[in-house]
Short mmCIF file of C-alpha atoms and ligand atoms in Angstrom, two decimals:
data_model
loop_
_atom_site.label_atom_id
_atom_site.label_comp_id
_atom_site.label_asym_id
_atom_site.label_seq_id
_atom_site.Cartn_x
_atom_site.Cartn_y
_atom_site.Cartn_z
CA MET A 23 -51.05 39.95 -18.75
CA ASP A 24 -51.95 40.66 -15.10
CA SER A 25 -49.74 43.83 -13.51
CA ARG A 26 -47.37 41.28 -12.03
CA PHE A 27 -45.89 41.71 -15.31
CA ASP A 28 -45.89 45.78 -15.71
CA GLY A 29 -42.66 47.26 -17.16
CA ILE A 30 -41.71 43.94 -19.41
CA LYS A 31 -41.33 44.53 -23.04
CA ARG A 32 -41.85 42.20 -25.71
CA PHE A 33 -39.05 41.21 -27.42
CA ASP A 34 -39.35 42.00 -30.80
CA LYS A 35 -37.42 39.52 -32.57
CA LYS A 36 -38.31 35.94 -30.67
CA VAL A 37 -35.77 34.23 -28.11
CA TRP A 38 -35.96 30.37 -29.59
CA LEU A 39 -35.47 27.41 -27.54
CA ALA A 40 -32.59 26.26 -29.90
CA SER A 41 -31.97 27.43 -33.09
CA PRO A 42 -28.94 26.53 -35.93
CA THR A 43 -25.89 28.82 -35.35
CA MET A 44 -24.12 28.85 -38.60
CA HIS A 45 -20.59 30.09 -38.85
CA GLY A 46 -20.19 29.97 -42.48
CA ASP A 47 -18.01 27.25 -43.12
CA GLU A 48 -21.11 25.58 -43.84
CA LYS A 49 -21.54 26.91 -47.23
CA LYS A 50 -18.01 26.50 -48.04
CA TRP A 51 -18.60 22.98 -47.66
CA VAL A 52 -21.95 22.91 -49.31
CA ASN A 53 -20.58 24.78 -52.27
CA ASP A 54 -17.76 22.22 -52.39
CA ALA A 55 -20.06 19.65 -53.06
CA ILE A 56 -22.04 21.53 -55.90
CA ASP A 57 -18.61 22.58 -57.47
CA LYS A 58 -17.24 19.34 -57.61
CA ASN A 59 -21.10 17.93 -58.73
CA TRP A 60 -20.88 15.47 -55.35
CA VAL A 61 -24.55 15.65 -55.25
CA THR A 62 -26.19 12.44 -53.87
CA THR A 63 -25.49 10.48 -50.76
CA LEU A 64 -21.60 9.72 -51.70
CA GLY A 65 -18.40 12.22 -51.03
CA GLU A 66 -15.73 13.89 -49.33
CA ASN A 67 -18.06 15.58 -47.17
CA ILE A 68 -19.87 12.43 -45.81
CA ASN A 69 -16.27 10.71 -45.59
CA GLU A 70 -15.14 13.81 -43.61
CA VAL A 71 -17.74 13.59 -41.16
CA GLU A 72 -17.68 10.21 -40.55
CA ARG A 73 -13.89 10.23 -39.76
CA ILE A 74 -14.40 13.17 -37.34
CA VAL A 75 -17.10 11.90 -35.36
CA GLN A 76 -15.44 8.58 -34.98
CA ASP A 77 -12.13 9.73 -33.93
CA LYS A 78 -14.43 12.50 -31.39
CA ILE A 79 -16.46 9.80 -30.08
CA GLN A 80 -13.46 7.25 -30.31
CA ARG A 81 -15.83 4.29 -32.56
CA LYS A 82 -14.13 2.44 -34.48
CA TYR A 83 -17.02 3.12 -37.17
CA ALA A 84 -19.46 5.98 -37.68
CA VAL A 85 -22.10 5.90 -40.50
CA GLY A 86 -24.33 9.02 -41.81
CA LEU A 87 -27.81 8.71 -42.45
CA SER A 88 -30.52 10.79 -43.25
CA SER A 89 -32.04 11.39 -39.37
CA GLY A 90 -31.12 10.11 -36.27
CA THR A 91 -34.35 8.26 -35.92
CA ALA A 92 -33.05 6.30 -39.49
CA ALA A 93 -30.09 5.45 -37.46
CA LEU A 94 -32.17 4.04 -34.78
CA HIS A 95 -34.50 1.97 -36.76
CA LEU A 96 -31.36 0.17 -38.19
CA ALA A 97 -29.59 -0.39 -34.64
CA ILE A 98 -32.77 -2.24 -33.94
CA ARG A 99 -32.90 -3.90 -36.90
CA LEU A 100 -29.72 -5.20 -36.34
CA ALA A 101 -30.03 -5.96 -32.88
CA GLY A 102 -32.72 -7.54 -33.54
CA GLU A 103 -31.59 -9.75 -36.03
CA LYS A 104 -28.40 -10.66 -33.80
CA LEU A 105 -30.88 -11.59 -31.22
CA TYR A 106 -33.35 -13.38 -32.78
CA GLY A 107 -32.27 -14.41 -36.02
CA PRO A 108 -33.24 -13.29 -39.50
CA ARG A 109 -37.28 -13.29 -40.38
CA PRO A 110 -38.92 -13.58 -44.09
CA CYS A 111 -38.24 -10.81 -45.97
CA ASN A 112 -36.43 -8.97 -43.10
CA VAL A 113 -39.71 -7.79 -41.61
CA GLY A 114 -40.29 -7.24 -38.02
CA THR A 115 -37.18 -8.33 -36.51
CA LEU A 116 -38.57 -8.15 -33.20
CA THR A 117 -41.92 -9.21 -33.54
CA GLY A 118 -43.46 -10.48 -30.30
CA GLN A 119 -40.34 -9.58 -28.21
CA LYS A 120 -40.36 -6.62 -25.29
CA VAL A 121 -37.58 -4.23 -25.40
CA PHE A 122 -36.89 -2.11 -22.42
CA CYS A 123 -36.44 1.72 -23.03
CA SER A 124 -36.26 5.07 -21.51
CA ASP A 125 -39.58 6.75 -20.92
CA MET A 126 -39.12 10.55 -20.37
CA THR A 127 -37.60 11.00 -24.15
CA PHE A 128 -38.81 11.85 -27.37
CA ASP A 129 -40.85 9.04 -28.99
CA ALA A 130 -38.56 8.91 -31.88
CA THR A 131 -36.43 6.84 -29.32
CA VAL A 132 -38.78 4.27 -29.08
CA ASN A 133 -41.01 4.47 -32.26
CA PRO A 134 -38.37 2.08 -34.32
CA ILE A 135 -39.25 -1.02 -31.63
CA ALA A 136 -42.86 -0.63 -32.88
CA TYR A 137 -41.69 -0.31 -36.61
CA GLU A 138 -39.78 -3.21 -35.86
CA GLY A 139 -43.00 -5.39 -34.35
CA GLY A 140 -41.11 -5.21 -30.78
CA GLU A 141 -43.30 -4.00 -27.51
CA ALA A 142 -41.67 -1.45 -25.46
CA VAL A 143 -41.58 -1.63 -21.81
CA PHE A 144 -41.11 2.09 -20.41
CA ILE A 145 -38.62 1.97 -17.36
CA ASP A 146 -39.11 4.96 -14.98
CA SER A 147 -36.90 8.26 -14.53
CA GLU A 148 -34.69 9.06 -11.50
CA TYR A 149 -34.41 12.55 -10.21
CA ASP A 150 -30.28 12.28 -10.28
CA SER A 151 -30.09 12.54 -14.20
CA TRP A 152 -33.63 12.52 -15.46
CA ASN A 153 -32.77 9.59 -17.27
CA MET A 154 -33.47 5.57 -16.89
CA SER A 155 -33.68 4.77 -13.30
CA PRO A 156 -31.01 1.76 -12.90
CA GLU A 157 -32.98 0.66 -9.93
CA ALA A 158 -36.25 0.41 -12.21
CA LEU A 159 -34.31 -1.38 -15.10
CA GLU A 160 -33.46 -3.84 -12.62
CA LYS A 161 -36.86 -4.01 -11.09
CA ALA A 162 -37.89 -4.39 -14.66
CA PHE A 163 -35.94 -7.63 -15.34
CA GLU A 164 -37.13 -9.19 -12.23
CA ILE A 165 -40.43 -9.06 -13.80
CA PHE A 166 -39.64 -10.09 -17.65
CA PRO A 167 -36.03 -11.84 -17.15
CA ASP A 168 -36.25 -12.72 -20.58
CA VAL A 169 -35.73 -9.15 -22.14
CA LYS A 170 -32.31 -9.15 -24.71
CA LEU A 171 -32.72 -5.27 -25.66
CA ILE A 172 -32.27 -1.41 -23.80
CA VAL A 173 -33.00 1.71 -25.32
CA VAL A 174 -31.86 4.20 -23.41
CA ALA A 175 -31.24 8.05 -23.92
CA TYR A 176 -29.54 10.93 -22.66
CA LEU A 177 -32.14 13.75 -22.11
CA TYR A 178 -31.21 17.51 -22.67
CA GLY A 179 -27.40 16.72 -23.31
CA THR A 180 -27.01 14.91 -19.80
CA PRO A 181 -25.75 11.41 -19.42
CA GLY A 182 -27.13 8.88 -17.26
CA LYS A 183 -25.68 6.37 -15.20
CA ILE A 184 -23.89 4.27 -17.70
CA ASP A 185 -21.82 1.81 -15.15
CA GLU A 186 -24.56 0.75 -13.44
CA ILE A 187 -26.98 0.24 -16.63
CA ARG A 188 -24.15 -1.20 -18.42
CA LYS A 189 -23.86 -3.71 -15.56
CA ILE A 190 -27.42 -4.93 -15.32
CA ALA A 191 -26.98 -5.64 -18.68
CA ASP A 192 -24.55 -7.44 -18.71
CA ASP A 193 -26.00 -9.76 -15.92
CA HIS A 194 -28.95 -10.56 -18.24
CA GLY A 195 -26.70 -10.70 -21.05
CA ALA A 196 -28.80 -7.83 -23.22
CA LEU A 197 -27.49 -5.22 -25.83
CA ILE A 198 -27.68 -1.56 -25.45
CA ILE A 199 -28.39 0.84 -27.82
CA GLU A 200 -27.54 4.16 -26.99
CA ASP A 201 -29.93 7.41 -28.06
CA ALA A 202 -27.38 10.32 -27.45
CA ALA A 203 -28.89 12.35 -30.27
CA GLU A 204 -29.14 15.38 -27.69
CA SER A 205 -25.80 14.80 -26.26
CA PHE A 206 -23.31 15.04 -28.64
CA GLY A 207 -20.11 16.10 -26.80
CA ALA A 208 -21.17 15.42 -23.57
CA THR A 209 -18.65 13.03 -21.42
CA TYR A 210 -19.09 10.46 -18.79
CA LYS A 211 -16.03 9.55 -16.88
CA GLY A 212 -14.07 11.57 -19.66
CA ALA A 213 -15.46 9.34 -22.35
CA GLN A 214 -17.72 10.81 -24.61
CA THR A 215 -21.32 9.61 -24.76
CA GLY A 216 -21.96 7.63 -28.28
CA LYS A 217 -19.04 5.33 -27.02
CA PHE A 218 -21.28 2.67 -24.40
CA GLY A 219 -23.80 0.85 -26.53
CA ASP A 220 -23.95 -2.36 -28.65
CA TYR A 221 -25.02 0.49 -31.29
CA SER A 222 -25.12 4.23 -30.52
CA ILE A 223 -26.93 7.00 -32.30
CA ILE A 224 -26.37 10.78 -32.65
CA SER A 225 -28.75 13.46 -34.54
CA PHE A 226 -28.00 16.41 -36.32
CA ASN A 227 -31.76 17.96 -36.85
CA GLY A 228 -31.93 21.48 -36.94
CA ASN A 229 -32.39 22.19 -33.22
CA LYS A 230 -29.72 19.62 -32.47
CA ILE A 231 -26.23 21.16 -30.85
CA ILE A 232 -24.63 20.74 -33.91
CA THR A 233 -27.03 20.48 -37.11
CA GLY A 234 -26.81 19.52 -40.75
CA SER A 235 -30.03 20.72 -41.06
CA SER A 236 -31.19 16.78 -40.81
CA GLY A 237 -29.03 13.97 -40.50
CA GLY A 238 -28.13 11.30 -37.97
CA MET A 239 -24.93 8.86 -37.27
CA LEU A 240 -24.86 5.24 -36.30
CA LEU A 241 -21.69 4.38 -34.23
CA THR A 242 -20.49 0.82 -33.70
CA ASP A 243 -17.03 -0.63 -33.01
CA SER A 244 -18.05 -3.78 -35.59
CA GLU A 245 -17.20 -3.79 -38.98
CA TYR A 246 -19.78 -6.41 -39.88
CA ASP A 247 -22.33 -3.83 -38.70
CA CYS A 248 -20.68 -1.21 -40.03
CA HIS A 249 -20.90 -2.74 -43.53
CA LYS A 250 -24.49 -3.90 -43.01
CA VAL A 251 -25.52 -0.35 -42.20
CA ARG A 252 -24.44 1.31 -44.69
CA LYS A 253 -25.79 -1.71 -47.42
CA LEU A 254 -29.18 -1.32 -45.51
CA SER A 255 -29.66 2.13 -45.62
CA THR A 256 -28.53 2.23 -49.30
CA GLN A 257 -31.86 -0.30 -50.38
CA ALA A 258 -29.35 -3.34 -49.84
CA ARG A 259 -27.99 -3.94 -52.75
CA GLU A 260 -25.85 -7.03 -53.45
CA ASN A 261 -22.76 -7.37 -55.24
CA ALA A 262 -24.16 -7.80 -58.64
CA PRO A 263 -24.13 -6.56 -62.31
CA TRP A 264 -28.06 -5.34 -61.81
CA TYR A 265 -29.63 -4.51 -58.77
CA GLN A 266 -30.33 -7.56 -57.02
CA HIS A 267 -31.73 -7.37 -53.34
CA GLU A 268 -31.40 -10.35 -50.93
CA GLU A 269 -32.90 -8.50 -48.11
CA LEU A 270 -35.22 -5.66 -47.22
CA GLY A 271 -33.46 -1.81 -47.36
CA TYR A 272 -34.16 1.58 -46.90
CA ASN A 273 -33.19 4.90 -48.46
CA TYR A 274 -31.44 6.09 -45.07
CA ARG A 275 -27.58 7.43 -46.20
CA MET A 276 -27.00 10.83 -45.59
CA SER A 277 -26.86 13.19 -48.07
CA ASN A 278 -23.33 14.75 -49.00
CA ILE A 279 -25.20 18.55 -49.08
CA ILE A 280 -26.38 17.78 -45.41
CA ALA A 281 -22.65 16.95 -44.91
CA GLY A 282 -21.48 19.77 -45.61
CA VAL A 283 -23.29 21.47 -43.23
CA VAL A 284 -21.99 18.84 -40.51
CA ARG A 285 -18.95 19.77 -41.40
CA GLY A 286 -18.64 23.22 -41.63
CA GLN A 287 -20.14 22.88 -37.73
CA LEU A 288 -18.30 20.34 -36.30
CA PRO A 289 -15.50 22.82 -35.59
CA TYR A 290 -17.98 24.69 -33.21
CA LEU A 291 -18.87 22.05 -30.92
CA ASP A 292 -16.47 22.76 -28.33
CA GLU A 293 -17.64 26.53 -28.40
CA HIS A 294 -21.57 25.75 -28.54
CA ILE A 295 -21.16 23.33 -25.63
CA ALA A 296 -19.26 26.39 -23.74
CA LEU A 297 -22.04 29.13 -24.89
CA LYS A 298 -24.68 26.58 -23.36
CA LYS A 299 -23.12 26.42 -20.19
CA LYS A 300 -23.04 30.09 -19.81
CA ILE A 301 -26.49 30.08 -20.33
CA TYR A 302 -27.38 27.15 -17.85
CA GLU A 303 -24.93 28.95 -15.29
CA ARG A 304 -26.53 32.36 -15.68
CA TYR A 305 -30.20 30.45 -15.30
CA ARG A 306 -29.22 29.11 -12.30
CA GLU A 307 -27.51 32.09 -10.34
CA GLY A 308 -30.59 34.05 -11.48
CA PHE A 309 -33.06 31.87 -9.87
CA LYS A 310 -30.83 31.42 -6.49
CA ASP A 311 -33.92 32.65 -4.45
CA LEU A 312 -36.60 30.94 -6.20
CA PRO A 313 -38.09 27.89 -5.08
CA VAL A 314 -36.32 25.99 -8.17
CA SER A 315 -33.80 23.67 -8.89
CA MET A 316 -32.05 23.47 -12.60
CA ASN A 317 -31.49 20.44 -14.29
CA PRO A 318 -29.66 17.96 -12.80
CA ILE A 319 -25.66 17.74 -13.09
CA PRO A 320 -24.78 14.05 -11.67
CA ASP A 321 -21.40 13.00 -10.60
CA ASN A 322 -18.67 11.78 -13.07
CA THR A 323 -20.64 13.46 -16.36
CA GLU A 324 -19.85 16.69 -18.14
CA PRO A 325 -22.83 17.37 -19.91
CA ASN A 326 -22.87 19.42 -23.53
CA TYR A 327 -25.97 21.61 -22.22
CA TRP A 328 -28.03 21.35 -25.19
CA LEU A 329 -31.15 22.59 -22.99
CA SER A 330 -31.64 24.54 -19.54
CA CYS A 331 -34.49 23.43 -17.53
CA LEU A 332 -35.58 23.71 -14.33
CA ILE A 333 -38.46 22.15 -11.91
CA ILE A 334 -40.46 23.69 -9.38
CA ASP A 335 -40.23 22.65 -5.80
CA LYS A 336 -43.29 20.48 -4.86
CA ASP A 337 -44.82 22.92 -2.34
CA ALA A 338 -44.30 25.97 -4.48
CA MET A 339 -46.54 24.64 -7.32
CA CYS A 340 -49.53 26.67 -8.17
CA PRO A 341 -52.84 23.71 -8.86
CA GLN A 342 -52.15 22.92 -12.68
CA VAL A 343 -54.15 20.18 -14.27
CA ARG A 344 -53.36 18.94 -17.93
CA SER A 345 -55.97 17.05 -20.07
CA GLU A 346 -54.50 15.26 -22.85
CA ARG A 347 -54.53 18.47 -25.48
CA GLU A 348 -55.00 21.18 -23.08
CA ALA A 349 -53.62 22.87 -19.79
CA LEU A 350 -55.04 25.08 -16.61
CA TYR A 351 -54.06 26.60 -14.05
CA ILE A 352 -54.28 28.76 -11.41
CA THR A 353 -52.75 31.43 -9.97
CA GLU A 354 -51.06 31.84 -6.33
CA SER A 355 -48.97 33.75 -4.77
CA GLY A 356 -45.54 32.69 -4.36
CA LYS A 357 -45.99 29.64 -6.41
CA SER A 358 -46.53 29.00 -10.20
CA CYS A 359 -46.25 26.35 -12.43
CA PRO A 360 -44.55 25.18 -16.24
CA THR A 361 -47.24 26.34 -18.00
CA GLU A 362 -48.43 29.32 -16.26
CA ILE A 363 -44.12 29.91 -16.95
CA LEU A 364 -44.67 28.73 -20.54
CA ASP A 365 -47.18 31.19 -21.26
CA SER A 366 -45.83 34.14 -19.97
CA MET A 367 -42.66 33.74 -21.70
CA MET A 368 -44.41 33.10 -24.65
CA ALA A 369 -46.62 36.41 -24.42
CA PHE A 370 -43.26 38.58 -24.44
CA ASN A 371 -42.23 36.24 -27.49
CA ALA A 372 -40.04 33.78 -25.89
CA GLU A 373 -40.22 29.98 -26.62
CA GLY A 374 -39.80 27.60 -24.02
CA ARG A 375 -40.94 24.05 -24.22
CA PRO A 376 -42.63 21.64 -21.52
CA ILE A 377 -40.47 18.53 -20.50
CA TRP A 378 -40.40 15.73 -23.00
CA LYS A 379 -44.24 14.16 -21.65
CA PRO A 380 -43.30 10.37 -20.47
CA LEU A 381 -44.26 7.90 -23.11
CA HIS A 382 -46.14 5.51 -21.03
CA MET A 383 -48.67 8.70 -20.63
CA GLN A 384 -49.00 8.63 -24.46
CA PRO A 385 -52.04 7.57 -26.03
CA MET A 386 -49.95 5.55 -28.58
CA TYR A 387 -48.03 3.85 -25.85
CA ARG A 388 -51.55 3.10 -23.36
CA ASN A 389 -51.23 -0.27 -23.99
CA ASN A 390 -47.50 -1.06 -22.90
CA SER A 391 -45.99 -1.72 -20.13
CA PHE A 392 -44.42 0.65 -17.25
CA VAL A 393 -41.91 -0.42 -14.23
CA SER A 394 -40.79 1.86 -11.68
CA THR A 395 -38.84 1.24 -8.73
CA GLU A 396 -41.91 0.05 -6.65
CA GLY A 397 -42.77 -2.61 -9.78
CA LEU A 398 -45.10 -2.95 -12.32
CA LEU A 399 -47.69 0.37 -13.27
CA ARG A 400 -49.56 -0.84 -16.27
CA GLY A 401 -51.84 0.54 -18.55
CA ARG A 402 -52.20 4.21 -16.81
CA SER A 403 -54.36 6.88 -18.93
CA ASN A 404 -55.40 9.13 -16.48
CA ALA A 405 -53.10 12.18 -17.51
CA TYR A 406 -52.54 13.78 -14.11
CA ILE A 407 -50.73 12.00 -11.43
CA ASP A 408 -51.34 12.75 -7.58
CA GLU A 409 -48.98 14.58 -5.49
CA GLY A 410 -46.90 12.44 -3.44
CA THR A 411 -47.36 9.51 -6.05
CA ALA A 412 -43.23 9.29 -5.47
CA SER A 413 -43.00 6.03 -7.86
CA ASP A 414 -44.32 7.59 -11.43
CA ILE A 415 -41.04 10.14 -11.38
CA SER A 416 -41.25 10.70 -15.20
CA MET A 417 -44.76 12.26 -14.55
CA ASP A 418 -43.36 14.27 -11.64
CA ILE A 419 -40.67 15.81 -13.69
CA PHE A 420 -43.23 16.16 -16.61
CA GLU A 421 -45.45 18.44 -14.20
CA ARG A 422 -42.67 20.56 -12.00
CA GLY A 423 -40.43 20.90 -14.94
CA LEU A 424 -39.74 22.86 -18.23
CA CYS A 425 -37.11 23.82 -20.95
CA LEU A 426 -35.75 27.23 -21.12
CA PRO A 427 -35.03 29.47 -23.79
CA SER A 428 -31.55 28.46 -24.39
CA ASP A 429 -30.13 29.32 -27.84
CA ILE A 430 -26.97 30.73 -28.30
CA THR A 431 -27.64 33.63 -30.05
CA MET A 432 -29.80 34.63 -26.78
CA THR A 433 -27.83 37.90 -25.55
CA GLU A 434 -27.55 38.61 -21.57
CA GLU A 435 -29.90 41.03 -21.69
CA GLU A 436 -32.60 38.74 -23.15
CA GLN A 437 -31.68 36.32 -20.78
CA ASP A 438 -32.24 38.50 -17.79
CA VAL A 439 -35.35 39.66 -19.04
CA ILE A 440 -36.63 36.01 -19.12
CA ILE A 441 -35.42 35.68 -15.68
CA ASP A 442 -37.40 38.54 -14.78
CA ILE A 443 -40.72 37.15 -16.02
CA ILE A 444 -40.18 33.91 -14.38
CA HIS A 445 -39.43 35.70 -10.96
CA ARG A 446 -42.31 37.28 -11.35
CA CYS A 447 -44.58 34.52 -12.01
CA PHE A 448 -44.46 33.64 -8.76
CA LEU A 449 -45.23 36.97 -6.96
C1 LIG B 116 -33.82 14.54 -32.13
C2 LIG B 116 -34.29 13.16 -30.92
C3 LIG B 116 -33.97 12.01 -32.22
C4 LIG B 116 -34.12 11.81 -33.30
O1 LIG B 116 -33.38 12.28 -34.18
P1 LIG B 116 -33.67 13.25 -35.67
O2 LIG B 116 -32.65 13.38 -36.54
O3 LIG B 116 -34.41 13.98 -35.75
O4 LIG B 116 -34.56 11.40 -36.28
C5 LIG B 116 -33.58 11.00 -31.33
N1 LIG B 116 -34.05 10.36 -30.18
C6 LIG B 116 -33.85 12.01 -29.32
C7 LIG B 116 -34.02 11.80 -27.98
C8 LIG B 116 -34.03 13.06 -30.20
O5 LIG B 116 -33.96 13.96 -28.87
#
């Protein structure tokens, strides 16, 4: 490290981006399942977490599944069959169909489109919420008017422009799959995320605000869909004396042991959100005098503050170049960049993370379409955007933004050291 960082001591214990926060009740419900020998994909823990989550989000049905990704896959399968009818062997429900989806998100949001043979069309983000831009979505319907399905994710726990997206979807007769994996507990106009999709999902993966180590849920108001998800997630057995199969199923049900961990965690959701919010506000205060902003909080929304992020002002960016696998930067006085900040934090044993690399920039999806507010930008394979190319907002946020250590167990003193490190990056 250079002399700018003199006097800072390396953290003995790693400061995490977001680690699981256990409270003790988790063990009680896991032990309860073992004591009662409900060590399978049935049991009281599953029933209870489904009931608690459906009440919390105000949906008629919640189905516990093995992961958020499994929930997204089943949502895609159901939506595909509803829109386009069943296919032979129920394979490739979306074959030949385009689906509009968030561009700056985890690839789990969109991979299930490919599992079902569909083609993701990526919709640019907006600065207001860092989520799907309604204007770009409108543009996408001008270009591809036949599309009938939208997958929308809420980044880092902040809801997007839900009403605007719902109106556009309704105007075009499209269904919405809502990926609220990161935003459990966040609200939009007073209602919980997970409430707004024709199919919605949440995740209990290890670093989410509530965890079961793994696990997820699909939320719906349709009894038919609920039964269908229960059936498909347990290998699609028919009601017969033997294993009778009339359609393709999966092994996607939640385990009663995992559900025990989730059950122990759920009472702490509000506490976790309050702690995460404090972290966000402490960063915001600490960065007041730097040329950076925190991730935005749009009107009408109360995030769950899962991850605190920052974005560096355009004119305070030092030169930074990212290839497919590596990053380089040149230190400049008064300026910094995400790579420098992430490297510096890592040198002191604190974990940050780049913003989700936009999916339209992922080699795997290089041939998929990408629509910005300015129209169709197709097949972009260069990994670096010219500054001033305003049309690719996802890429701009990726270039200038990063996720900060947002772990609930981080102390105020540790957070102050991280704030100090980031100040010194700008020296
Ligand atoms: C974590 C996450 C998922 C996937 O959830 P898993 O439970 O890990 O399968 C999907 N979408 C987003 C946006 C996520 O952050």
